PDB file of C-alpha atoms in Angstrom:
ATOM      1  CA  MET A 190       4.601  32.184  -0.455  1.00  0.00           C
ATOM      2  CA  THR A 191       2.617  33.506  -2.891  1.00  0.00           C
ATOM      3  CA  THR A 192      -0.991  33.637  -3.871  1.00  0.00           C
ATOM      4  CA  GLU A 193      -0.274  31.242  -6.214  1.00  0.00           C
ATOM      5  CA  GLN A 194       2.037  28.793  -4.698  1.00  0.00           C
ATOM      6  CA  ARG A 195       0.029  28.198  -1.701  1.00  0.00           C
ATOM      7  CA  ARG A 196      -3.448  27.504  -4.060  1.00  0.00           C
ATOM      8  CA  THR A 197      -0.853  24.814  -5.519  1.00  0.00           C
ATOM      9  CA  GLU A 198       0.298  22.943  -1.905  1.00  0.00           C
ATOM     10  CA  THR A 199      -3.385  23.782  -0.804  1.00  0.00           C
ATOM     11  CA  THR A 200      -4.699  22.165  -3.959  1.00  0.00           C
ATOM     12  CA  GLY A 201      -1.871  18.829  -3.820  1.00  0.00           C
ATOM     13  CA  VAL A 202      -2.453  18.506   0.182  1.00  0.00           C
ATOM     14  CA  LEU A 203      -6.144  17.890  -1.462  1.00  0.00           C
ATOM     15  CA  PHE A 204      -5.753  15.056  -3.171  1.00  0.00           C
ATOM     16  CA  ALA A 205      -2.536  13.354  -1.576  1.00  0.00           C
ATOM     17  CA  GLY A 206      -4.137  13.483   1.484  1.00  0.00           C
ATOM     18  CA  GLY A 207      -7.842  12.272   0.120  1.00  0.00           C
ATOM     19  CA  ALA A 208      -6.093   9.607  -1.175  1.00  0.00           C
ATOM     20  CA  TYR A 209      -3.978   8.369   2.042  1.00  0.00           C
ATOM     21  CA  VAL A 210      -7.522   8.767   3.122  1.00  0.00           C
ATOM     22  CA  TRP A 211      -9.314   6.603   0.692  1.00  0.00           C
ATOM     23  CA  TRP A 212      -6.461   3.846   1.454  1.00  0.00           C
ATOM     24  CA  GLY A 213      -7.558   3.948   5.469  1.00  0.00           C
ATOM     25  CA  LEU A 214     -10.729   4.106   4.560  1.00  0.00           C
ATOM     26  CA  VAL A 215     -10.282   1.255   2.173  1.00  0.00           C
ATOM     27  CA  ALA A 216     -10.787  -1.316   4.789  1.00  0.00           C
ATOM     28  CA  ALA A 217     -13.716  -0.844   5.449  1.00  0.00           C
ATOM     29  CA  TYR A 218     -14.524  -1.520   1.836  1.00  0.00           C
ATOM     30  CA  PHE A 219     -13.086  -5.707   2.284  1.00  0.00           C
ATOM     31  CA  LYS A 220     -15.320  -5.830   5.473  1.00  0.00           C
ATOM     32  CA  LEU A 221     -18.482  -5.673   2.673  1.00  0.00           C
ATOM     33  CA  ILE A 222     -17.479  -8.271   0.919  1.00  0.00           C
ATOM     34  CA  ARG A 223     -15.698 -10.533   3.511  1.00  0.00           C
ATOM     35  CA  HIS A 224     -17.873 -12.918   2.917  1.00  0.00           C
ATOM     36  CA  VAL A 225     -15.938 -13.444  -0.707  1.00  0.00           C
ATOM     37  CA  PRO A 226     -12.443 -16.079  -0.249  1.00  0.00           C
ATOM     38  CA  PRO A 227      -9.299 -13.699  -0.324  1.00  0.00           C
ATOM     39  CA  LEU A 228      -7.813 -15.171  -3.414  1.00  0.00           C
ATOM     40  CA  GLU A 229     -11.373 -13.834  -5.425  1.00  0.00           C
ATOM     41  CA  ILE A 230     -11.362 -10.502  -4.091  1.00  0.00           C
ATOM     42  CA  LEU A 231      -7.796 -10.334  -4.974  1.00  0.00           C
ATOM     43  CA  ALA A 232      -8.434 -11.781  -8.724  1.00  0.00           C
ATOM     44  CA  HIS A 233     -12.229  -9.037  -8.923  1.00  0.00           C
ATOM     45  CA  ARG A 234      -9.158  -6.347  -8.083  1.00  0.00           C
ATOM     46  CA  ILE A 235      -6.928  -7.734 -10.640  1.00  0.00           C
ATOM     47  CA  VAL A 236      -9.169  -7.807 -13.039  1.00  0.00           C
ATOM     48  CA  TRP A 237     -11.331  -4.119 -12.474  1.00  0.00           C
ATOM     49  CA  SER A 238      -8.169  -2.375 -11.684  1.00  0.00           C
ATOM     50  CA  VAL A 239      -6.676  -2.989 -14.933  1.00  0.00           C
ATOM     51  CA  ALA A 240     -10.164  -2.349 -16.956  1.00  0.00           C
ATOM     52  CA  MET A 241     -10.038   1.690 -14.995  1.00  0.00           C
ATOM     53  CA  LEU A 242      -6.524   2.287 -15.488  1.00  0.00           C
ATOM     54  CA  VAL A 243      -6.923   1.355 -19.780  1.00  0.00           C
ATOM     55  CA  LEU A 244      -9.657   4.088 -19.332  1.00  0.00           C
ATOM     56  CA  LEU A 245      -7.163   5.870 -17.409  1.00  0.00           C
ATOM     57  CA  VAL A 246      -4.320   5.114 -19.622  1.00  0.00           C
ATOM     58  CA  PHE A 247      -6.650   6.368 -22.253  1.00  0.00           C
ATOM     59  CA  VAL A 248      -6.885   9.955 -20.752  1.00  0.00           C
ATOM     60  CA  THR A 249      -4.123  10.332 -19.597  1.00  0.00           C
ATOM     61  CA  ALA A 250      -2.555   9.950 -23.395  1.00  0.00           C
ATOM     62  CA  ARG A 251       0.477   7.143 -21.599  1.00  0.00           C
ATOM     63  CA  GLY A 252       0.233   4.756 -24.405  1.00  0.00           C
ATOM     64  CA  ARG A 253       4.046   5.824 -24.970  1.00  0.00           C
ATOM     65  CA  ALA A 254       5.207   5.692 -21.963  1.00  0.00           C
ATOM     66  CA  ILE A 255       3.639   2.047 -21.787  1.00  0.00           C
ATOM     67  CA  ALA A 256       5.732   1.392 -24.892  1.00  0.00           C
ATOM     68  CA  ARG A 257       8.471   2.412 -23.497  1.00  0.00           C
ATOM     69  CA  ILE A 258       9.025   0.041 -20.541  1.00  0.00           C
ATOM     70  CA  LEU A 259       7.685  -2.902 -22.563  1.00  0.00           C
ATOM     71  CA  GLY A 260      10.547  -2.231 -24.467  1.00  0.00           C
ATOM     72  CA  ASP A 261      13.338  -1.953 -22.274  1.00  0.00           C
ATOM     73  CA  ARG A 262      13.726  -5.398 -20.013  1.00  0.00           C
ATOM     74  CA  ARG A 263      15.537  -3.593 -17.132  1.00  0.00           C
ATOM     75  CA  THR A 264      12.707  -1.731 -16.467  1.00  0.00           C
ATOM     76  CA  LEU A 265       9.825  -5.116 -17.454  1.00  0.00           C
ATOM     77  CA  LEU A 266      12.465  -7.435 -15.266  1.00  0.00           C
ATOM     78  CA  PHE A 267      11.753  -5.068 -12.142  1.00  0.00           C
ATOM     79  CA  LEU A 268       8.377  -5.144 -12.865  1.00  0.00           C
ATOM     80  CA  LEU A 269       7.560  -8.567 -12.563  1.00  0.00           C
ATOM     81  CA  GLY A 270       9.126  -8.371  -9.063  1.00  0.00           C
ATOM     82  CA  SER A 271       7.132  -5.612  -8.475  1.00  0.00           C
ATOM     83  CA  THR A 272       4.601  -7.417  -9.242  1.00  0.00           C
ATOM     84  CA  LEU A 273       4.680 -10.734  -7.461  1.00  0.00           C
ATOM     85  CA  LEU A 274       5.123  -8.012  -4.272  1.00  0.00           C
ATOM     86  CA  VAL A 275       2.697  -6.272  -5.041  1.00  0.00           C
ATOM     87  CA  ALA A 276       0.595  -9.343  -5.078  1.00  0.00           C
ATOM     88  CA  THR A 277       1.454 -10.515  -2.320  1.00  0.00           C
ATOM     89  CA  ASN A 278       0.893  -7.370  -0.784  1.00  0.00           C
ATOM     90  CA  TRP A 279      -3.148  -6.436  -1.995  1.00  0.00           C
ATOM     91  CA  LEU A 280      -3.581 -10.408  -0.362  1.00  0.00           C
ATOM     92  CA  VAL A 281      -2.062  -9.883   3.012  1.00  0.00           C
ATOM     93  CA  PHE A 282      -4.089  -6.759   3.438  1.00  0.00           C
ATOM     94  CA  ILE A 283      -7.878  -8.383   2.587  1.00  0.00           C
ATOM     95  CA  ILE A 284      -6.512 -11.570   4.639  1.00  0.00           C
ATOM     96  CA  ALA A 285      -5.586  -9.149   7.128  1.00  0.00           C
ATOM     97  CA  VAL A 286      -9.166  -6.904   7.184  1.00  0.00           C
ATOM     98  CA  THR A 287     -11.806  -9.964   6.723  1.00  0.00           C
ATOM     99  CA  THR A 288     -10.118 -11.965   9.563  1.00  0.00           C
ATOM    100  CA  ASP A 289     -10.190  -8.568  11.887  1.00  0.00           C
ATOM    101  CA  ARG A 290      -6.946  -8.172  11.861  1.00  0.00           C
ATOM    102  CA  LEU A 291      -6.391  -4.549  10.633  1.00  0.00           C
ATOM    103  CA  LEU A 292      -4.537  -3.831  14.010  1.00  0.00           C
ATOM    104  CA  ASP A 293      -1.628  -6.135  12.406  1.00  0.00           C
ATOM    105  CA  ALA A 294      -2.167  -3.916   8.860  1.00  0.00           C
ATOM    106  CA  SER A 295      -1.692  -0.597  11.129  1.00  0.00           C
ATOM    107  CA  LEU A 296       1.613  -2.271  12.278  1.00  0.00           C
ATOM    108  CA  GLY A 297       2.918  -2.903   9.322  1.00  0.00           C
ATOM    109  CA  TYR A 298       2.428   0.251   7.503  1.00  0.00           C
ATOM    110  CA  PHE A 299       3.770   1.904  10.716  1.00  0.00           C
ATOM    111  CA  ILE A 300       7.039  -0.073  10.602  1.00  0.00           C
ATOM    112  CA  ASN A 301       6.735   0.045   6.725  1.00  0.00           C
ATOM    113  CA  PRO A 302       8.646   3.682   5.702  1.00  0.00           C
ATOM    114  CA  ILE A 303      12.011   2.285   8.955  1.00  0.00           C
ATOM    115  CA  VAL A 304      12.033  -1.039   6.858  1.00  0.00           C
ATOM    116  CA  SER A 305      12.132   1.452   3.317  1.00  0.00           C
ATOM    117  CA  VAL A 306      15.122   3.060   5.016  1.00  0.00           C
ATOM    118  CA  PHE A 307      16.403  -0.433   5.896  1.00  0.00           C
ATOM    119  CA  LEU A 308      16.307  -1.594   2.417  1.00  0.00           C
ATOM    120  CA  GLY A 309      17.782   1.169   1.357  1.00  0.00           C
ATOM    121  CA  PHE A 310      21.233   0.813   3.259  1.00  0.00           C
ATOM    122  CA  VAL A 311      21.530  -2.750   2.493  1.00  0.00           C
ATOM    123  CA  VAL A 312      20.973  -2.558  -1.202  1.00  0.00           C
ATOM    124  CA  LEU A 313      21.337   0.857  -2.091  1.00  0.00           C
ATOM    125  CA  ARG A 314      24.519   0.969   0.437  1.00  0.00           C
ATOM    126  CA  GLU A 315      22.729   4.298   1.696  1.00  0.00           C
ATOM    127  CA  ARG A 316      23.607   5.867   4.947  1.00  0.00           C
ATOM    128  CA  LEU A 317      21.709   5.697   8.241  1.00  0.00           C
ATOM    129  CA  ARG A 318      21.436   7.975   9.948  1.00  0.00           C
ATOM    130  CA  PRO A 319      22.063   7.937  13.947  1.00  0.00           C
ATOM    131  CA  LEU A 320      17.933   8.176  14.303  1.00  0.00           C
ATOM    132  CA  GLU A 321      17.166   6.288  11.871  1.00  0.00           C
ATOM    133  CA  TRP A 322      19.006   3.750  13.240  1.00  0.00           C
ATOM    134  CA  VAL A 323      17.432   4.046  16.242  1.00  0.00           C
ATOM    135  CA  SER A 324      14.409   3.846  14.578  1.00  0.00           C
ATOM    136  CA  VAL A 325      14.939   0.404  12.894  1.00  0.00           C
ATOM    137  CA  ALA A 326      16.173  -1.161  16.447  1.00  0.00           C
ATOM    138  CA  LEU A 327      12.696   0.519  18.037  1.00  0.00           C
ATOM    139  CA  SER A 328      10.828  -1.613  15.122  1.00  0.00           C
ATOM    140  CA  ALA A 329      12.439  -4.890  15.780  1.00  0.00           C
ATOM    141  CA  SER A 330      12.111  -4.431  18.937  1.00  0.00           C
ATOM    142  CA  ALA A 331       8.597  -4.059  18.895  1.00  0.00           C
ATOM    143  CA  VAL A 332       8.307  -7.622  16.699  1.00  0.00           C
ATOM    144  CA  ALA A 333      10.828  -8.788  19.125  1.00  0.00           C
ATOM    145  CA  LEU A 334       8.069  -8.143  21.934  1.00  0.00           C
ATOM    146  CA  LEU A 335       5.290  -9.825  19.726  1.00  0.00           C
ATOM    147  CA  THR A 336       6.769 -12.648  19.169  1.00  0.00           C
ATOM    148  CA  ILE A 337       7.942 -13.502  22.608  1.00  0.00           C
ATOM    149  CA  ARG A 338       5.721 -12.518  25.207  1.00  0.00           C
ATOM    150  CA  ALA A 339       2.172 -12.469  22.904  1.00  0.00           C
ATOM    151  CA  GLY A 340       4.201 -16.181  21.392  1.00  0.00           C
ATOM    152  CA  ILE A 341       2.429 -15.534  17.963  1.00  0.00           C
ATOM    153  CA  PHE A 342       5.110 -14.011  15.339  1.00  0.00           C
ATOM    154  CA  PRO A 343       3.233 -10.721  13.557  1.00  0.00           C
ATOM    155  CA  TRP A 344       3.667 -12.338   9.916  1.00  0.00           C
ATOM    156  CA  ILE A 345       0.681 -10.284   8.504  1.00  0.00           C
ATOM    157  CA  ALA A 346       2.872  -6.561   9.913  1.00  0.00           C
ATOM    158  CA  VAL A 347       6.285  -7.832   8.720  1.00  0.00           C
ATOM    159  CA  THR A 348       4.614  -9.302   5.564  1.00  0.00           C
ATOM    160  CA  LEU A 349       3.340  -5.928   5.285  1.00  0.00           C
ATOM    161  CA  ALA A 350       6.418  -3.785   5.747  1.00  0.00           C
ATOM    162  CA  LEU A 351       8.674  -6.441   3.624  1.00  0.00           C
ATOM    163  CA  SER A 352       6.121  -6.921   0.599  1.00  0.00           C
ATOM    164  CA  PHE A 353       5.396  -3.139   0.466  1.00  0.00           C
ATOM    165  CA  GLY A 354       9.687  -1.528   1.441  1.00  0.00           C
ATOM    166  CA  LEU A 355      10.615  -4.487  -1.546  1.00  0.00           C
ATOM    167  CA  TYR A 356       7.611  -3.204  -4.068  1.00  0.00           C
ATOM    168  CA  GLY A 357       8.885   0.317  -3.591  1.00  0.00           C
ATOM    169  CA  LEU A 358      12.853  -0.627  -4.276  1.00  0.00           C
ATOM    170  CA  LEU A 359      12.163  -2.197  -7.222  1.00  0.00           C
ATOM    171  CA  ARG A 360       9.763   0.654  -8.335  1.00  0.00           C
ATOM    172  CA  LYS A 361      12.191   2.927  -7.195  1.00  0.00           C
ATOM    173  CA  LEU A 362      15.452   0.558  -9.665  1.00  0.00           C
ATOM    174  CA  ALA A 363      11.989   0.520 -12.725  1.00  0.00           C
ATOM    175  CA  ARG A 364      12.063   3.621 -13.170  1.00  0.00           C
ATOM    176  CA  ALA A 365       8.520   3.194 -13.920  1.00  0.00           C
ATOM    177  CA  GLY A 366       5.515   6.782 -13.829  1.00  0.00           C
ATOM    178  CA  ALA A 367       3.071   5.053 -10.984  1.00  0.00           C
ATOM    179  CA  ILE A 368       0.202   5.152 -13.528  1.00  0.00           C
ATOM    180  CA  GLU A 369       1.715   2.994 -16.493  1.00  0.00           C
ATOM    181  CA  GLY A 370       4.006   1.210 -13.287  1.00  0.00           C
ATOM    182  CA  LEU A 371       0.081  -0.301 -12.272  1.00  0.00           C
ATOM    183  CA  PHE A 372      -0.874  -0.671 -15.546  1.00  0.00           C
ATOM    184  CA  VAL A 373       1.615  -2.853 -16.476  1.00  0.00           C
ATOM    185  CA  GLU A 374       2.193  -4.774 -13.432  1.00  0.00           C
ATOM    186  CA  THR A 375      -2.103  -5.985 -13.315  1.00  0.00           C
ATOM    187  CA  VAL A 376      -1.228  -6.938 -16.589  1.00  0.00           C
ATOM    188  CA  ILE A 377       0.862  -9.177 -16.242  1.00  0.00           C
ATOM    189  CA  LEU A 378      -1.184 -10.738 -13.758  1.00  0.00           C
ATOM    190  CA  LEU A 379      -4.148 -10.738 -15.654  1.00  0.00           C
ATOM    191  CA  PRO A 380      -3.778 -13.525 -17.021  1.00  0.00           C
ATOM    192  CA  ALA A 381      -3.543 -15.844 -13.729  1.00  0.00           C
ATOM    193  CA  ALA A 382      -6.774 -13.690 -12.480  1.00  0.00           C
ATOM    194  CA  ALA A 383      -9.274 -14.847 -15.560  1.00  0.00           C
ATOM    195  CA  VAL A 384      -7.456 -18.272 -15.140  1.00  0.00           C
ATOM    196  CA  TYR A 385      -8.250 -17.760 -11.666  1.00  0.00           C
ATOM    197  CA  LEU A 386     -12.216 -17.188 -12.186  1.00  0.00           C
ATOM    198  CA  PHE A 387     -12.821 -19.944 -14.814  1.00  0.00           C
ATOM    199  CA  PHE A 388     -11.870 -21.999 -12.636  1.00  0.00           C
ATOM    200  CA  LEU A 389     -14.189 -20.771  -9.118  1.00  0.00           C
ATOM    201  CA  SER A 390     -16.928 -20.617 -12.126  1.00  0.00           C
ATOM    202  CA  ALA A 391     -16.018 -24.276 -13.684  1.00  0.00           C
ATOM    203  CA  ARG A 392     -16.152 -25.801 -10.193  1.00  0.00           C
ATOM    204  CA  GLY A 393     -19.189 -23.663  -9.597  1.00  0.00           C
ATOM    205  CA  ARG A 394     -17.583 -21.731  -6.585  1.00  0.00           C
ATOM    206  CA  LEU A 395     -18.035 -17.873  -8.434  1.00  0.00           C
ATOM    207  CA  VAL A 396     -19.255 -15.464  -5.440  1.00  0.00           C
ATOM    208  CA  PHE A 397     -19.621 -12.903  -8.315  1.00  0.00           C
ATOM    209  CA  GLY A 398     -22.789 -13.627 -10.243  1.00  0.00           C
ATOM    210  CA  ALA A 399     -23.843 -16.396  -7.799  1.00  0.00           C
ATOM    211  CA  GLY A 400     -27.453 -14.328  -6.988  1.00  0.00           C
ATOM    212  CA  SER A 401     -25.923 -10.893  -4.910  1.00  0.00           C
ATOM    213  CA  VAL A 402     -26.243  -7.839  -7.324  1.00  0.00           C
ATOM    214  CA  THR A 403     -24.989  -5.689  -4.108  1.00  0.00           C
ATOM    215  CA  THR A 404     -21.012  -8.242  -3.919  1.00  0.00           C
ATOM    216  CA  ASP A 405     -21.256  -8.443  -7.647  1.00  0.00           C
ATOM    217  CA  LEU A 406     -20.670  -4.596  -7.500  1.00  0.00           C
ATOM    218  CA  LEU A 407     -18.963  -4.578  -4.517  1.00  0.00           C
ATOM    219  CA  LEU A 408     -16.155  -6.940  -6.545  1.00  0.00           C
ATOM    220  CA  ILE A 409     -16.644  -4.977  -9.896  1.00  0.00           C
ATOM    221  CA  ALA A 410     -15.958  -0.855  -7.040  1.00  0.00           C
ATOM    222  CA  ALA A 411     -12.133  -3.018  -6.527  1.00  0.00           C
ATOM    223  CA  GLY A 412     -11.588  -1.275  -9.887  1.00  0.00           C
ATOM    224  CA  PRO A 413     -11.540   2.043  -8.911  1.00  0.00           C
ATOM    225  CA  ILE A 414     -10.685   1.864  -6.064  1.00  0.00           C
ATOM    226  CA  THR A 415      -7.498   0.882  -6.526  1.00  0.00           C
ATOM    227  CA  ALA A 416      -6.523   3.114  -9.048  1.00  0.00           C
ATOM    228  CA  LEU A 417      -8.713   6.155  -8.090  1.00  0.00           C
ATOM    229  CA  PRO A 418      -6.309   7.355  -4.487  1.00  0.00           C
ATOM    230  CA  LEU A 419      -3.055   6.311  -7.560  1.00  0.00           C
ATOM    231  CA  VAL A 420      -4.412   9.515  -9.750  1.00  0.00           C
ATOM    232  CA  TRP A 421      -4.992  11.391  -6.412  1.00  0.00           C
ATOM    233  CA  PHE A 422      -1.351  10.821  -5.167  1.00  0.00           C
ATOM    234  CA  ALA A 423       0.634  11.005  -8.269  1.00  0.00           C
ATOM    235  CA  ALA A 424      -0.932  14.220  -8.387  1.00  0.00           C
ATOM    236  CA  GLY A 425      -0.320  15.948  -5.077  1.00  0.00           C
ATOM    237  CA  VAL A 426       2.837  14.378  -5.397  1.00  0.00           C
ATOM    238  CA  GLN A 427       3.860  16.436  -8.543  1.00  0.00           C
ATOM    239  CA  ARG A 428       2.229  19.743  -6.277  1.00  0.00           C
ATOM    240  CA  LEU A 429       3.790  18.989  -2.866  1.00  0.00           C
ATOM    241  CA  ARG A 430       7.375  19.331  -1.277  1.00  0.00           C
ATOM    242  CA  LEU A 431       8.703  15.461  -0.665  1.00  0.00           C
ATOM    243  CA  ALA A 432       8.590  16.186   3.509  1.00  0.00           C
ATOM    244  CA  THR A 433       4.858  16.799   2.863  1.00  0.00           C
ATOM    245  CA  ILE A 434       4.209  13.460   1.522  1.00  0.00           C
ATOM    246  CA  GLY A 435       6.395  11.590   4.134  1.00  0.00           C
ATOM    247  CA  LEU A 436       4.446  13.585   7.061  1.00  0.00           C
ATOM    248  CA  LEU A 437       0.539  11.991   5.136  1.00  0.00           C
ATOM    249  CA  GLN A 438       1.975   9.049   4.931  1.00  0.00           C
ATOM    250  CA  TYR A 439       0.877   7.941   7.861  1.00  0.00           C
ATOM    251  CA  VAL A 440      -2.366   8.473   7.421  1.00  0.00           C
ATOM    252  CA  SER A 441      -3.220   5.846   5.896  1.00  0.00           C
ATOM    253  CA  PRO A 442      -2.155   3.698   8.980  1.00  0.00           C
ATOM    254  CA  THR A 443      -3.461   5.785  11.618  1.00  0.00           C
ATOM    255  CA  MET A 444      -6.770   5.738  10.762  1.00  0.00           C
ATOM    256  CA  GLN A 445      -6.353   2.356  10.211  1.00  0.00           C
ATOM    257  CA  PHE A 446      -5.672   1.601  14.105  1.00  0.00           C
ATOM    258  CA  VAL A 447      -8.357   4.391  14.988  1.00  0.00           C
ATOM    259  CA  LEU A 448     -10.960   1.366  12.794  1.00  0.00           C
ATOM    260  CA  ALA A 449     -10.011  -1.383  14.218  1.00  0.00           C
ATOM    261  CA  VAL A 450     -10.167  -0.536  17.640  1.00  0.00           C
ATOM    262  CA  VAL A 451     -12.992   1.805  17.455  1.00  0.00           C
ATOM    263  CA  LEU A 452     -15.596   0.411  14.761  1.00  0.00           C
ATOM    264  CA  PHE A 453     -14.180  -3.426  14.161  1.00  0.00           C
ATOM    265  CA  ARG A 454     -13.354  -3.632  18.141  1.00  0.00           C
ATOM    266  CA  GLU A 455     -10.014  -5.502  17.735  1.00  0.00           C
ATOM    267  CA  PRO A 456      -7.987  -6.722  20.693  1.00  0.00           C
ATOM    268  CA  PHE A 457      -5.644  -3.802  22.005  1.00  0.00           C
ATOM    269  CA  GLN A 458      -4.612  -4.317  24.810  1.00  0.00           C
ATOM    270  CA  GLY A 459      -1.099  -5.742  27.297  1.00  0.00           C
ATOM    271  CA  THR A 460       1.534  -6.436  25.224  1.00  0.00           C
ATOM    272  CA  ARG A 461      -0.102  -4.805  22.014  1.00  0.00           C
ATOM    273  CA  VAL A 462      -0.461  -1.728  23.900  1.00  0.00           C
ATOM    274  CA  PHE A 463       3.373  -1.711  23.962  1.00  0.00           C
ATOM    275  CA  ALA A 464       4.495  -2.630  20.155  1.00  0.00           C
ATOM    276  CA  PHE A 465       2.596   0.385  19.191  1.00  0.00           C
ATOM    277  CA  ILE A 466       4.135   2.151  21.655  1.00  0.00           C
ATOM    278  CA  LEU A 467       7.507   1.301  20.526  1.00  0.00           C
ATOM    279  CA  ILE A 468       6.201   1.171  16.890  1.00  0.00           C
ATOM    280  CA  TRP A 469       5.206   5.138  17.668  1.00  0.00           C
ATOM    281  CA  VAL A 470       8.286   6.008  19.256  1.00  0.00           C
ATOM    282  CA  ALA A 471      10.673   5.263  15.765  1.00  0.00           C
ATOM    283  CA  VAL A 472       8.259   6.896  13.783  1.00  0.00           C
ATOM    284  CA  ALA A 473       8.677   9.920  15.727  1.00  0.00           C
ATOM    285  CA  LEU A 474      12.209   9.681  15.450  1.00  0.00           C
ATOM    286  CA  TYR A 475      12.020   8.432  11.533  1.00  0.00           C
ATOM    287  CA  THR A 476      10.051  12.141  10.918  1.00  0.00           C
ATOM    288  CA  ILE A 477      12.448  14.351  12.545  1.00  0.00           C
ATOM    289  CA  ALA A 478      15.021  12.456  11.015  1.00  0.00           C
ATOM    290  CA  ASN A 479      13.590  12.571   7.133  1.00  0.00           C
ATOM    291  CA  LEU A 480      11.504  15.437   7.630  1.00  0.00           C
ATOM    292  CA  ARG A 481      13.860  17.877   5.104  1.00  0.00           C
ATOM    293  CA  GLN A 482      15.377  14.760   3.322  1.00  0.00           C
ATOM    294  CA  ARG A 483      14.396  14.403  -0.073  1.00  0.00           C
ATOM    295  CA  GLY A 484      12.731  10.931  -0.481  1.00  0.00           C
ATOM    296  CA  SER A 485      10.202   8.811  -2.191  1.00  0.00           C
ATOM    297  CA  VAL A 486       7.123   8.021  -0.928  1.00  0.00           C
ATOM    298  CA  GLU A 487       5.068   5.216  -2.728  1.00  0.00           C
ATOM    299  CA  PRO A 488       1.659   4.282  -2.566  1.00  0.00           C
ATOM    300  CA  ILE A 489       0.046   1.655   0.461  1.00  0.00           C
ATOM    301  CA  VAL A 490      -2.275  -0.260  -1.014  1.00  0.00           C
TER     302      VAL A 490
END
């Protein structure tokens, strides 16, 4: 590897690693605004993301790419579906953090790559290798174990894994760039978000502007918190092998797990321990099976 290649790879690791660390720590941000109802947080995330993405589209000259998307009915249909899925994913993650269930979110994002592989098999007829089948079986066993032994279906983990797995599939089929794709998705969601915020304001239930400047600034920050790591991720993907990106993607759920157990003191014992062990073994097998395979990786939040 030449000096220039090493420099490029180092820069790529810094960009992509920074994005995954950001996504791993973003739970702490949502903890700061846990007093705001989840739907209002989601609405602000959409509104301020649009504002941030308008600036990014202008700076990165993505206008023509967006125009091509808007003129392609097939791409728009896929993006309509991905819009519903990413909104579901965002909302469930916010609920997980603000109701002290970040461990469930971490579990979901550990499972997500394996769910994506299985969706590729079901929808795209992609061939699964033996280790990938074992990973799928272990992941399903972990969910079954939590459901049967703990008596509670891990709906947060399953919803996050399925919604983002399907989101990644639709984004792959849509073939839209990261920034322009997210721009179109948030613009589609913008009317509903604006109407909901107006409804809350008319009923006197809007937290934003109700007196806390700190809360207002934190809600506005949802825009750059959503958009900036996406830009870093895109820059990292351009400089790294996808095998490297595939390894880095586990930084986020690992950090979420540490935050949940160490900082937020969420209970981690009994059945949960065995379920996570199954998932970690599944992840290890999946990583071994795909270390030298090219694939696509989407950002998680």
